[in-house]
Tab-separated table of C-alpha atoms in Angstrom:
chain	number	residue	atom	x	y	z
A	1	UNK	CA	45.185	-18.986	28.462
A	2	UNK	CA	44.259	-17.315	25.203
A	3	UNK	CA	42.337	-18.114	22.016
A	4	UNK	CA	42.662	-16.657	18.527
A	5	UNK	CA	39.442	-16.269	16.524
A	6	UNK	CA	39.834	-15.820	12.769
A	7	UNK	CA	36.685	-13.990	11.594
A	8	UNK	CA	35.436	-12.358	8.424
A	9	UNK	CA	36.237	-8.972	9.950
A	10	UNK	CA	39.769	-9.927	11.110
A	11	UNK	CA	41.607	-11.743	13.876
A	12	UNK	CA	40.506	-11.385	17.496
A	13	UNK	CA	42.593	-12.550	20.493
A	14	UNK	CA	40.728	-13.308	23.714
A	15	UNK	CA	42.337	-13.711	27.128
A	16	UNK	CA	40.382	-16.078	29.419
A	17	UNK	CA	39.749	-15.276	33.109
A	18	UNK	CA	40.250	-18.807	34.393
A	19	UNK	CA	40.516	-17.701	38.043
A	20	UNK	CA	37.081	-16.030	38.051
A	21	UNK	CA	35.101	-18.249	35.636
A	22	UNK	CA	36.806	-21.664	35.406
A	23	UNK	CA	33.782	-23.591	34.188
A	24	UNK	CA	33.004	-21.126	31.361
A	25	UNK	CA	36.684	-20.970	30.302
A	26	UNK	CA	37.030	-24.768	30.153
A	27	UNK	CA	33.852	-25.093	28.092
A	28	UNK	CA	35.006	-22.374	25.659
A	29	UNK	CA	38.504	-23.829	25.242
A	30	UNK	CA	37.359	-27.394	24.581
A	31	UNK	CA	34.712	-26.257	22.053
A	32	UNK	CA	37.437	-24.311	20.239
A	33	UNK	CA	39.650	-27.415	20.255
A	34	UNK	CA	36.809	-29.453	18.687
A	35	UNK	CA	36.441	-26.741	15.968
A	36	UNK	CA	32.825	-26.418	17.081
A	37	UNK	CA	32.781	-22.672	16.401
A	38	UNK	CA	33.985	-22.939	12.803
A	39	UNK	CA	31.621	-21.189	10.362
A	40	UNK	CA	29.430	-19.940	13.220
A	41	UNK	CA	27.615	-16.771	12.082
A	42	UNK	CA	27.991	-13.415	13.808
A	43	UNK	CA	24.517	-12.016	14.444
A	44	UNK	CA	22.430	-9.768	16.714
A	45	UNK	CA	24.749	-6.805	16.188
A	46	UNK	CA	23.785	-3.795	18.328
A	47	UNK	CA	25.952	-0.810	17.355
A	48	UNK	CA	28.152	0.422	20.208
A	49	UNK	CA	26.694	-2.284	22.436
A	50	UNK	CA	27.365	-5.952	21.567
A	51	UNK	CA	27.204	-8.820	19.061
A	52	UNK	CA	26.500	-12.514	19.549
A	53	UNK	CA	27.913	-15.740	18.069
A	54	UNK	CA	28.702	-19.336	19.037
A	55	UNK	CA	25.784	-21.218	17.461
A	56	UNK	CA	27.049	-23.305	14.474
A	57	UNK	CA	23.787	-22.784	12.549
A	58	UNK	CA	22.640	-19.433	13.894
A	59	UNK	CA	19.183	-17.848	13.938
A	60	UNK	CA	18.627	-18.336	10.177
A	61	UNK	CA	18.273	-22.108	10.429
A	62	UNK	CA	15.137	-23.800	11.705
A	63	UNK	CA	17.238	-26.863	12.606
A	64	UNK	CA	19.326	-24.919	15.117
A	65	UNK	CA	19.179	-26.108	18.733
A	66	UNK	CA	20.930	-23.034	20.100
A	67	UNK	CA	24.277	-24.761	20.611
A	68	UNK	CA	25.606	-27.189	23.208
A	69	UNK	CA	28.283	-27.252	25.883
A	70	UNK	CA	31.302	-29.500	25.439
A	71	UNK	CA	29.943	-32.015	27.954
A	72	UNK	CA	26.629	-32.355	26.178
A	73	UNK	CA	28.454	-32.602	22.863
A	74	UNK	CA	30.772	-35.404	24.030
A	75	UNK	CA	28.050	-37.341	25.871
A	76	UNK	CA	25.397	-36.700	23.187
A	77	UNK	CA	23.024	-35.940	26.040
A	78	UNK	CA	20.364	-33.250	25.965
A	79	UNK	CA	20.499	-32.990	29.758
A	80	UNK	CA	24.146	-31.859	29.596
A	81	UNK	CA	23.689	-29.314	26.788
A	82	UNK	CA	23.743	-26.512	29.362
A	83	UNK	CA	25.413	-25.925	32.724
A	84	UNK	CA	24.902	-23.400	35.556
A	85	UNK	CA	26.758	-20.172	34.817
A	86	UNK	CA	29.057	-18.449	37.332
A	87	UNK	CA	28.695	-14.727	38.109
A	88	UNK	CA	31.736	-13.327	39.890
A	89	UNK	CA	30.966	-10.083	41.756
A	90	UNK	CA	34.225	-8.436	40.622
A	91	UNK	CA	33.538	-8.914	36.910
A	92	UNK	CA	31.581	-6.041	35.365
A	93	UNK	CA	30.799	-4.929	31.828
A	94	UNK	CA	32.878	-1.766	31.862
A	95	UNK	CA	35.460	-2.158	29.099
A	96	UNK	CA	34.938	-2.594	25.397
A	97	UNK	CA	35.599	-6.153	24.233
A	98	UNK	CA	34.265	-7.941	27.319
A	99	UNK	CA	33.439	-11.577	26.459
A	100	UNK	CA	30.519	-13.260	28.260
A	101	UNK	CA	28.537	-16.484	28.022
A	102	UNK	CA	24.920	-16.011	26.916
A	103	UNK	CA	22.499	-17.463	29.454
A	104	UNK	CA	18.863	-18.442	29.843
A	105	UNK	CA	16.861	-18.897	33.093
A	106	UNK	CA	16.525	-22.402	34.494
A	107	UNK	CA	13.020	-23.792	33.818
A	108	UNK	CA	12.386	-24.629	37.492
A	109	UNK	CA	14.474	-21.900	39.152
A	110	UNK	CA	14.599	-18.518	37.367
A	111	UNK	CA	17.382	-17.359	39.691
A	112	UNK	CA	19.757	-19.925	38.147
A	113	UNK	CA	21.175	-19.034	34.713
A	114	UNK	CA	22.186	-21.750	32.243
A	115	UNK	CA	24.967	-21.375	29.651
A	116	UNK	CA	25.752	-23.420	26.545
A	117	UNK	CA	28.033	-22.467	23.654
A	118	UNK	CA	26.929	-18.967	22.586
A	119	UNK	CA	28.834	-15.941	23.799
A	120	UNK	CA	28.560	-12.159	23.565
A	121	UNK	CA	31.277	-9.563	22.901
A	122	UNK	CA	30.635	-5.942	23.870
A	123	UNK	CA	31.235	-3.191	21.289
A	124	UNK	CA	31.042	-0.263	23.698
A	125	UNK	CA	32.038	0.807	27.177
A	126	UNK	CA	29.891	0.898	30.306
A	127	UNK	CA	27.476	-1.750	29.147
A	128	UNK	CA	26.530	-2.541	32.751
A	129	UNK	CA	23.033	-3.414	31.572
A	130	UNK	CA	24.421	-6.912	30.899
A	131	UNK	CA	25.600	-7.420	34.484
A	132	UNK	CA	23.815	-10.392	36.011
A	133	UNK	CA	22.354	-11.427	32.651
A	134	UNK	CA	25.453	-12.871	30.956
A	135	UNK	CA	28.479	-14.522	32.597
A	136	UNK	CA	31.858	-12.821	31.947
A	137	UNK	CA	34.791	-15.200	31.247
A	138	UNK	CA	37.253	-13.210	29.092
A	139	UNK	CA	38.224	-9.986	27.350
A	140	UNK	CA	39.559	-8.969	23.956
A	141	UNK	CA	43.211	-7.919	24.030
A	142	UNK	CA	43.870	-7.694	20.266
A	143	UNK	CA	41.705	-7.127	17.233
A	144	UNK	CA	39.765	-3.995	18.106
A	145	UNK	CA	39.819	-3.016	14.429
A	146	UNK	CA	37.816	-6.187	13.747
A	147	UNK	CA	35.346	-5.135	16.432
A	148	UNK	CA	35.073	-1.763	14.696
A	149	UNK	CA	34.197	-3.426	11.376
A	150	UNK	CA	31.567	-5.588	13.039
A	151	UNK	CA	30.131	-2.523	14.765
A	152	UNK	CA	29.751	-0.677	11.437
A	153	UNK	CA	28.371	-3.637	9.462
A	154	UNK	CA	25.162	-3.106	7.498
A	155	UNK	CA	22.403	-5.107	9.185
A	156	UNK	CA	18.693	-5.754	8.873
A	157	UNK	CA	16.101	-4.724	11.453
A	158	UNK	CA	17.052	-7.706	13.651
A	159	UNK	CA	20.738	-6.841	13.697
A	160	UNK	CA	21.807	-9.620	11.325
A	161	UNK	CA	24.500	-8.512	8.837
A	162	UNK	CA	23.477	-8.588	5.192
A	163	UNK	CA	26.963	-9.624	4.053
A	164	UNK	CA	28.035	-12.875	5.675
A	165	UNK	CA	30.234	-12.492	8.791
A	166	UNK	CA	31.436	-15.685	10.513
A	167	UNK	CA	34.097	-17.286	12.669
A	168	UNK	CA	36.347	-19.023	10.157
A	169	UNK	CA	38.791	-20.783	12.442
A	170	UNK	CA	39.821	-21.046	16.105
A	171	UNK	CA	43.383	-21.531	17.428
A	172	UNK	CA	44.157	-22.249	21.093
A	173	UNK	CA	47.253	-20.377	22.265
A	174	UNK	CA	47.297	-21.780	25.807
A	175	UNK	CA	45.094	-24.415	27.473
A	176	UNK	CA	45.593	-25.200	31.202
A	177	UNK	CA	42.764	-27.761	31.379
A	178	UNK	CA	43.206	-31.478	30.683
A	179	UNK	CA	41.151	-32.923	27.891
A	180	UNK	CA	38.142	-35.141	28.726
A	181	UNK	CA	38.745	-38.845	27.954
A	182	UNK	CA	36.320	-38.897	25.021
A	183	UNK	CA	37.619	-35.693	23.363
A	184	UNK	CA	39.326	-36.220	19.988
A	185	UNK	CA	40.804	-33.135	18.371
A	186	UNK	CA	40.313	-33.114	14.560
A	187	UNK	CA	43.481	-33.047	12.487
A	188	UNK	CA	42.134	-30.280	10.207
A	189	UNK	CA	39.330	-27.786	10.197
A	190	UNK	CA	36.165	-29.484	8.914
A	191	UNK	CA	34.392	-27.917	5.918
A	192	UNK	CA	31.029	-26.215	6.547
A	193	UNK	CA	28.007	-28.477	6.434
A	194	UNK	CA	25.122	-28.127	3.972
A	195	UNK	CA	22.937	-26.749	6.750
A	196	UNK	CA	25.518	-24.036	7.443
A	197	UNK	CA	25.915	-23.146	3.767
A	198	UNK	CA	22.134	-22.819	3.464
A	199	UNK	CA	22.196	-19.933	5.977
A	200	UNK	CA	24.464	-17.743	3.823
A	201	UNK	CA	22.670	-14.594	2.629
A	202	UNK	CA	25.317	-12.640	0.689
A	203	UNK	CA	28.685	-14.420	0.474
A	204	UNK	CA	31.642	-12.673	2.008
A	205	UNK	CA	33.573	-12.745	-1.263
A	206	UNK	CA	30.677	-11.397	-3.363
A	207	UNK	CA	31.736	-8.522	-5.632
A	208	UNK	CA	29.264	-5.838	-4.646
A	209	UNK	CA	31.043	-3.183	-6.708
A	210	UNK	CA	30.739	-5.071	-10.008
A	211	UNK	CA	29.182	-3.119	-12.847
A	212	UNK	CA	25.544	-3.889	-13.450
A	213	UNK	CA	23.979	-3.755	-16.872
A	214	UNK	CA	21.703	-0.740	-16.527
A	215	UNK	CA	19.540	-1.786	-19.447
A	216	UNK	CA	18.937	-5.254	-17.985
A	217	UNK	CA	18.298	-3.789	-14.535
A	218	UNK	CA	15.786	-1.302	-15.952
A	219	UNK	CA	14.028	-4.067	-17.864
A	220	UNK	CA	13.803	-6.194	-14.735
A	221	UNK	CA	12.482	-3.251	-12.755
A	222	UNK	CA	9.770	-2.550	-15.332
A	223	UNK	CA	8.729	-6.187	-15.424
A	224	UNK	CA	8.427	-6.255	-11.645
A	225	UNK	CA	6.423	-3.036	-11.671
A	226	UNK	CA	4.153	-4.325	-14.433
A	227	UNK	CA	3.431	-7.524	-12.491
A	228	UNK	CA	2.593	-5.524	-9.384
A	229	UNK	CA	0.253	-3.235	-11.333
A	230	UNK	CA	-1.443	-6.206	-13.030
A	231	UNK	CA	-2.004	-7.842	-9.668
A	232	UNK	CA	-3.573	-4.627	-8.372
A	233	UNK	CA	-5.914	-4.455	-11.386
A	234	UNK	CA	-6.886	-8.088	-10.824
A	235	UNK	CA	-7.758	-7.335	-7.201
A	236	UNK	CA	-9.867	-4.368	-8.319
A	237	UNK	CA	-11.710	-6.511	-10.871
A	238	UNK	CA	-10.448	-4.616	-13.936
A	239	UNK	CA	-8.549	-7.681	-15.200
A	240	UNK	CA	-9.787	-11.276	-15.203
A	241	UNK	CA	-6.334	-12.405	-14.034
A	242	UNK	CA	-2.913	-10.783	-13.644
A	243	UNK	CA	-1.208	-12.868	-16.358
A	244	UNK	CA	-3.652	-11.837	-19.086
A	245	UNK	CA	-2.004	-10.736	-22.356
A	246	UNK	CA	-3.404	-8.542	-25.114
A	247	UNK	CA	-4.589	-10.348	-28.265
A	248	UNK	CA	-2.096	-10.509	-31.127
A	249	UNK	CA	-4.663	-10.149	-33.935
A	250	UNK	CA	-5.899	-6.636	-33.044
A	251	UNK	CA	-4.260	-3.469	-34.329
A	252	UNK	CA	-4.398	-0.019	-32.775
A	253	UNK	CA	-4.622	2.808	-35.345
A	254	UNK	CA	-4.319	6.453	-34.277
A	255	UNK	CA	-3.807	9.970	-35.731
A	256	UNK	CA	-6.902	9.502	-37.878
A	257	UNK	CA	-8.766	12.278	-39.628
A	258	UNK	CA	-12.078	13.011	-37.853
A	259	UNK	CA	-13.920	12.354	-41.139
A	260	UNK	CA	-12.552	8.807	-41.460
A	261	UNK	CA	-15.295	6.228	-40.818
A	262	UNK	CA	-15.364	2.555	-39.868
A	263	UNK	CA	-16.233	1.540	-43.409
A	264	UNK	CA	-13.256	3.469	-44.811
A	265	UNK	CA	-10.776	1.731	-42.548
A	266	UNK	CA	-12.322	-1.689	-43.109
A	267	UNK	CA	-12.098	-1.234	-46.877
A	268	UNK	CA	-8.435	-0.155	-46.714
A	269	UNK	CA	-7.236	-2.849	-44.293
A	270	UNK	CA	-9.313	-5.701	-45.718
A	271	UNK	CA	-6.665	-6.438	-48.372
A	272	UNK	CA	-4.413	-7.909	-45.648
A	273	UNK	CA	-6.931	-10.473	-44.444
A	274	UNK	CA	-10.421	-11.076	-43.167
A	275	UNK	CA	-11.517	-8.399	-40.692
A	276	UNK	CA	-13.775	-9.438	-37.843
A	277	UNK	CA	-14.438	-5.940	-36.531
A	278	UNK	CA	-13.352	-2.386	-37.245
A	279	UNK	CA	-14.411	0.380	-34.875
A	280	UNK	CA	-13.501	4.052	-34.729
A	281	UNK	CA	-13.835	5.151	-31.113
A	282	UNK	CA	-16.241	8.069	-30.726
A	283	UNK	CA	-17.325	10.394	-27.954
A	284	UNK	CA	-20.352	9.009	-26.142
A	285	UNK	CA	-22.140	12.343	-25.899
A	286	UNK	CA	-21.336	14.116	-29.148
A	287	UNK	CA	-20.546	11.146	-31.386
A	288	UNK	CA	-17.401	12.874	-32.682
A	289	UNK	CA	-14.423	10.738	-33.661
A	290	UNK	CA	-11.625	10.515	-31.108
A	291	UNK	CA	-9.249	9.835	-34.009
A	292	UNK	CA	-8.209	6.300	-33.086
A	293	UNK	CA	-9.591	2.877	-33.888
A	294	UNK	CA	-9.209	-0.859	-33.263
A	295	UNK	CA	-9.124	-3.362	-36.114
A	296	UNK	CA	-9.507	-7.078	-35.353
A	297	UNK	CA	-8.254	-9.568	-37.958
A	298	UNK	CA	-9.302	-13.169	-38.278
A	299	UNK	CA	-5.682	-14.333	-38.090
A	300	UNK	CA	-2.456	-13.050	-36.591
A	301	UNK	CA	-0.668	-13.031	-39.985
A	302	UNK	CA	-3.080	-10.451	-41.390
A	303	UNK	CA	-2.419	-8.128	-38.454
A	304	UNK	CA	1.361	-8.478	-38.882
A	305	UNK	CA	1.176	-7.661	-42.610
A	306	UNK	CA	-0.954	-4.592	-41.947
A	307	UNK	CA	1.422	-3.484	-39.195
A	308	UNK	CA	4.432	-3.456	-41.535
A	309	UNK	CA	2.645	-2.088	-44.620
A	310	UNK	CA	0.348	0.596	-43.185
A	311	UNK	CA	2.770	2.475	-40.958
A	312	UNK	CA	2.704	6.244	-41.789
A	313	UNK	CA	0.288	5.679	-44.676
A	314	UNK	CA	-1.690	8.761	-45.770
A	315	UNK	CA	-5.458	8.363	-45.174
A	316	UNK	CA	-7.730	11.394	-45.662
A	317	UNK	CA	-4.709	13.716	-45.602
A	318	UNK	CA	-3.449	12.262	-42.297
A	319	UNK	CA	-0.459	9.975	-41.775
A	320	UNK	CA	-1.669	7.255	-39.446
A	321	UNK	CA	0.274	5.354	-36.807
A	322	UNK	CA	-0.266	1.590	-36.508
A	323	UNK	CA	0.675	-0.596	-33.560
A	324	UNK	CA	-0.443	-3.813	-31.941
A	325	UNK	CA	-3.196	-3.240	-29.399
A	326	UNK	CA	-2.172	-3.419	-25.756
A	327	UNK	CA	-5.733	-3.187	-24.496
A	328	UNK	CA	-7.398	-6.148	-22.783
A	329	UNK	CA	-10.676	-4.372	-22.101
A	330	UNK	CA	-12.514	-6.545	-24.598
A	331	UNK	CA	-11.246	-9.697	-22.945
A	332	UNK	CA	-12.201	-8.274	-19.567
A	333	UNK	CA	-15.696	-7.447	-20.781
A	334	UNK	CA	-16.173	-10.951	-22.161
A	335	UNK	CA	-14.954	-12.492	-18.921
A	336	UNK	CA	-17.010	-10.135	-16.751
A	337	UNK	CA	-20.193	-10.666	-18.755
A	338	UNK	CA	-19.678	-14.415	-18.607
A	339	UNK	CA	-19.243	-14.330	-14.857
A	340	UNK	CA	-22.309	-12.130	-14.451
A	341	UNK	CA	-24.364	-14.497	-16.584
A	342	UNK	CA	-23.271	-17.449	-14.472
A	343	UNK	CA	-24.273	-15.644	-11.312
A	344	UNK	CA	-27.642	-14.670	-12.706
A	345	UNK	CA	-28.378	-18.177	-13.917
A	346	UNK	CA	-26.677	-20.064	-11.100
A	347	UNK	CA	-29.195	-19.467	-8.349
A	348	UNK	CA	-28.196	-19.796	-4.758
A	349	UNK	CA	-30.046	-22.012	-2.381
A	350	UNK	CA	-33.736	-22.883	-2.553
A	351	UNK	CA	-35.394	-22.957	-5.969
A	352	UNK	CA	-36.633	-20.019	-7.796
A	353	UNK	CA	-33.988	-18.370	-9.838
A	354	UNK	CA	-31.189	-17.419	-7.441
A	355	UNK	CA	-29.171	-14.601	-8.927
A	356	UNK	CA	-25.918	-13.081	-7.682
A	357	UNK	CA	-25.094	-15.704	-5.139
A	358	UNK	CA	-28.717	-16.131	-4.061
A	359	UNK	CA	-29.199	-12.585	-2.779
A	360	UNK	CA	-32.774	-12.505	-3.999
A	361	UNK	CA	-33.497	-15.809	-2.291
A	362	UNK	CA	-32.284	-14.312	0.957
A	363	UNK	CA	-34.601	-11.297	0.728
A	364	UNK	CA	-37.418	-11.416	3.214
A	365	UNK	CA	-39.876	-9.287	1.238
A	366	UNK	CA	-39.502	-9.956	-2.472
A	367	UNK	CA	-42.850	-8.215	-3.153
A	368	UNK	CA	-41.026	-4.865	-2.977
A	369	UNK	CA	-38.712	-5.789	-5.848
A	370	UNK	CA	-39.480	-5.487	-9.538
A	371	UNK	CA	-38.613	-8.999	-10.707
A	372	UNK	CA	-37.604	-9.892	-14.216
A	373	UNK	CA	-40.583	-10.642	-16.420
A	374	UNK	CA	-43.018	-8.822	-14.094
A	375	UNK	CA	-44.673	-5.620	-15.195
A	376	UNK	CA	-43.297	-2.573	-13.401
A	377	UNK	CA	-45.808	-0.655	-11.299
A	378	UNK	CA	-46.783	2.785	-12.499
A	379	UNK	CA	-46.503	4.440	-9.122
A	380	UNK	CA	-43.087	2.936	-8.367
A	381	UNK	CA	-44.184	1.554	-4.982
A	382	UNK	CA	-44.867	-2.043	-4.055
A	383	UNK	CA	-47.900	-1.566	-1.778
A	384	UNK	CA	-48.885	-4.370	0.564
A	385	UNK	CA	-52.617	-3.773	-0.128
A	386	UNK	CA	-53.937	-3.717	-3.683
A	387	UNK	CA	-56.375	-1.226	-5.153
A	388	UNK	CA	-59.279	-3.632	-4.741
A	389	UNK	CA	-58.549	-4.019	-1.061
A	390	UNK	CA	-58.357	-0.269	-0.539
A	391	UNK	CA	-61.743	0.359	-2.200
A	392	UNK	CA	-64.690	0.466	0.222
A	393	UNK	CA	-62.458	0.071	3.248
A	394	UNK	CA	-64.439	2.557	5.342
A	395	UNK	CA	-67.735	1.069	4.214
A	396	UNK	CA	-66.627	-2.378	5.383
A	397	UNK	CA	-65.561	-0.894	8.677
A	398	UNK	CA	-68.992	0.648	9.159
A	399	UNK	CA	-70.644	-2.688	8.310
A	400	UNK	CA	-68.499	-4.322	10.931
A	401	UNK	CA	-69.636	-1.747	13.512
A	402	UNK	CA	-73.325	-2.332	12.589
A	403	UNK	CA	-73.801	0.920	10.706
A	404	UNK	CA	-74.020	-0.222	7.083
A	405	UNK	CA	-75.689	1.490	4.149
A	406	UNK	CA	-78.934	-0.486	4.633
A	407	UNK	CA	-79.884	0.973	8.045
A	408	UNK	CA	-77.977	4.242	7.751
A	409	UNK	CA	-80.264	7.094	9.012
A	410	UNK	CA	-80.879	10.266	7.018
A	411	UNK	CA	-78.146	12.826	7.193
A	412	UNK	CA	-78.888	15.219	10.017
A	413	UNK	CA	-76.852	17.569	12.078
A	414	UNK	CA	-76.328	17.249	15.812
A	415	UNK	CA	-79.724	18.925	16.511
A	416	UNK	CA	-81.581	16.502	14.307
A	417	UNK	CA	-81.756	18.901	11.380
A	418	UNK	CA	-80.760	17.955	7.872
A	419	UNK	CA	-77.425	19.242	6.697
A	420	UNK	CA	-75.700	19.817	3.366
A	421	UNK	CA	-73.728	17.063	1.619
A	422	UNK	CA	-70.445	18.851	2.303
A	423	UNK	CA	-71.139	19.033	6.036
A	424	UNK	CA	-72.114	15.377	6.084
A	425	UNK	CA	-68.906	14.306	4.289
A	426	UNK	CA	-66.810	16.363	6.688
A	427	UNK	CA	-68.508	14.761	9.658
A	428	UNK	CA	-68.057	11.278	8.128
A	429	UNK	CA	-64.336	11.796	7.621
A	430	UNK	CA	-63.962	12.976	11.221
A	431	UNK	CA	-65.683	9.862	12.502
A	432	UNK	CA	-63.572	7.621	10.284
A	433	UNK	CA	-60.377	9.130	11.640
A	434	UNK	CA	-61.537	8.661	15.200
A	435	UNK	CA	-62.411	5.014	14.538
A	436	UNK	CA	-59.212	4.180	12.633
A	437	UNK	CA	-56.914	5.770	15.176
A	438	UNK	CA	-54.196	3.308	16.190
A	439	UNK	CA	-54.204	2.091	19.796
A	440	UNK	CA	-51.935	4.074	22.006
A	441	UNK	CA	-48.907	2.663	23.696
A	442	UNK	CA	-48.615	2.419	27.405
A	443	UNK	CA	-47.049	5.486	28.984
A	444	UNK	CA	-43.498	5.043	30.262
A	445	UNK	CA	-43.356	4.812	33.993
A	446	UNK	CA	-40.740	6.523	36.135
A	447	UNK	CA	-40.188	4.254	39.120
A	448	UNK	CA	-38.165	6.874	40.977
A	449	UNK	CA	-40.986	9.420	41.157
A	450	UNK	CA	-44.070	7.270	40.633
A	451	UNK	CA	-45.243	9.622	37.874
A	452	UNK	CA	-45.362	9.304	34.099
A	453	UNK	CA	-43.723	11.602	31.553
A	454	UNK	CA	-46.742	13.947	31.501
A	455	UNK	CA	-46.197	14.745	35.167
A	456	UNK	CA	-49.424	13.003	36.301
A	457	UNK	CA	-50.096	10.019	38.516
A	458	UNK	CA	-50.172	6.518	37.087
A	459	UNK	CA	-53.965	6.214	37.161
A	460	UNK	CA	-54.502	9.434	35.190
A	461	UNK	CA	-54.678	9.549	31.375
A	462	UNK	CA	-53.970	12.397	28.950
A	463	UNK	CA	-56.852	14.750	28.304
A	464	UNK	CA	-57.289	13.775	24.678
A	465	UNK	CA	-58.160	10.178	25.743
A	466	UNK	CA	-61.151	11.468	27.726
A	467	UNK	CA	-62.163	13.719	24.841
A	468	UNK	CA	-62.102	10.821	22.379
A	469	UNK	CA	-64.145	8.688	24.751
A	470	UNK	CA	-66.764	11.448	25.067
A	471	UNK	CA	-66.877	11.854	21.266
A	472	UNK	CA	-67.459	8.164	20.736
A	473	UNK	CA	-70.210	8.184	23.376
A	474	UNK	CA	-71.875	11.156	21.703
A	475	UNK	CA	-71.751	9.432	18.334
A	476	UNK	CA	-73.603	6.420	19.716
A	477	UNK	CA	-76.297	8.612	21.264
A	478	UNK	CA	-76.842	10.550	18.060
A	479	UNK	CA	-77.073	7.322	16.069
A	480	UNK	CA	-79.747	6.035	18.528
A	481	UNK	CA	-81.754	9.297	18.180
A	482	UNK	CA	-81.729	9.080	14.403
A	483	UNK	CA	-83.126	5.563	14.480
A	484	UNK	CA	-85.974	6.729	16.716
A	485	UNK	CA	-86.671	9.674	14.382
A	486	UNK	CA	-87.129	7.297	11.464
A	487	UNK	CA	-90.052	5.715	13.236
C-alpha cells in the first residue's frame, strides 16, 4: 500500500497506514488514481516543520474550493466534500516525513475534525504540535532529498515558493481497496487546466541564471525611479501631473560670462528663428548673473538648429554649453496660477465672491479681514466700534445716569470747595472707571465645605464690593449737596 509522487523537487514514496487510518488511506489512494493531485501546488512551507499540498488550484486562485474528498468528487455533492477524520492514539508526529490529512473543525461540533483532499508532510522531527490537529495516515520512506529541497526553497512571507513547485504525477504501487462503482481511471495524465496555469508565478524551467543586459536593466531601473520621483512631486504640488514633459522649444544655455545680457543672447540666437523669450537667470538679492539662461523659440525646429550650431560657441570669451531644457517650472507656474485664479473666482457656497473653496464665506467675522478692494486700516486692527462711536462715550453714559452737561454742578472738592482742573479730571476718571466696571461673576461654591474660594461663608462678599458700594453712595450724596449749593 504505497504511492509514488513525482514532484518538482524529486520523487517521494509514501507508505500508507491502512490499519490505523483506513478512511484517510482509501480517500488518498482513489484521488491519486483519478489524477486529482496532478499539478497541485506545494505551498505553506515552514522550514524544518512542514509543507502543505493537495488542492488542485492552491491558495493563489480565488476559484479554489479547498479540495474535495473522492466521495464528494464522484457524487458531485458539496455535502460529501469532507468526511470525519480519524485520530489514532498510537500515531504521533515524531519522525520526519510524517504524512497527515489537513482538517478543519465541524461547523456544529468543534470537537469533530473534517478532512478533504489536502495533506501535510513534516520536514522536521518532534513536530508534536500537530498532534490532534491533523490526522496521520502515512509516512515517507523514500525521497528525503526531495524533502530537503522543499525545505530550502526560497519562499515569500506566507511560505509560498517563488519558483513553482508542484506534484507532477501520481502512481499507485499497491491498492487494497476496491474501486467505487462510479470511479473511472483516466488512461493518461490530464494536462493542467487554464485555472491551474494562471497560478504559476515563476515557471519551474525558467532560466534564472541567464545573462541580463545590464544597460537595459539600468535603463529600466532609472525609468522606474523617475516615475516614482515624479509621482512624489505631483503629490507635493510641485508638478501639475506626474506625466508632464519638458517643452521641446526651450533651450538651456550655461557657462555664460557674467557680463552677457539678455539682449546679447537674443541677438545671437535670433538667426535660428523667432524667439519668444530670452532670460539670463540672476540672483534675487544682488542681481548678479548666475551664468545660465533659458531661450524659448516659437517653433521646435529653431531650437533644434540652435542646439546643433551653438554648441561650444565662444560668447564674450566663454565657450557656452547648449542643451534642451529639462525644467517644467514654467509649466507648473502656469498651471498653479490658473488653478489659483479658478479658486479665487469660483466662490464656494452663498453669493459674495467665494475664494479658495469658499473659506471666506465660512468665516464668521469677516469684518476682521482686509477684503480686496477695501482700504486697509491704518492701525492694522478691525475694531468693532468706530471712532464716532467711541467719541463722547462717557458723556453719553453720564446723560443716561441723569448727570449731563446741562445740570452739572460747579467743580468742587469733597468739602464743597472748588478744586483745580487737574483734580477734577482725576476725580472724573475715577468715577468713570467705577461706573464702567464689568459685573462680577458669581463666586464658585464648594459644596463639601459650604464656603467659597475666599474662605468666607456664602452670604459674605469680598471687601472691595462693600467699598465700591460705599463709594457709589458717597458720590450720590455729594451730587445732591452740590445741587443744593447752586440754589
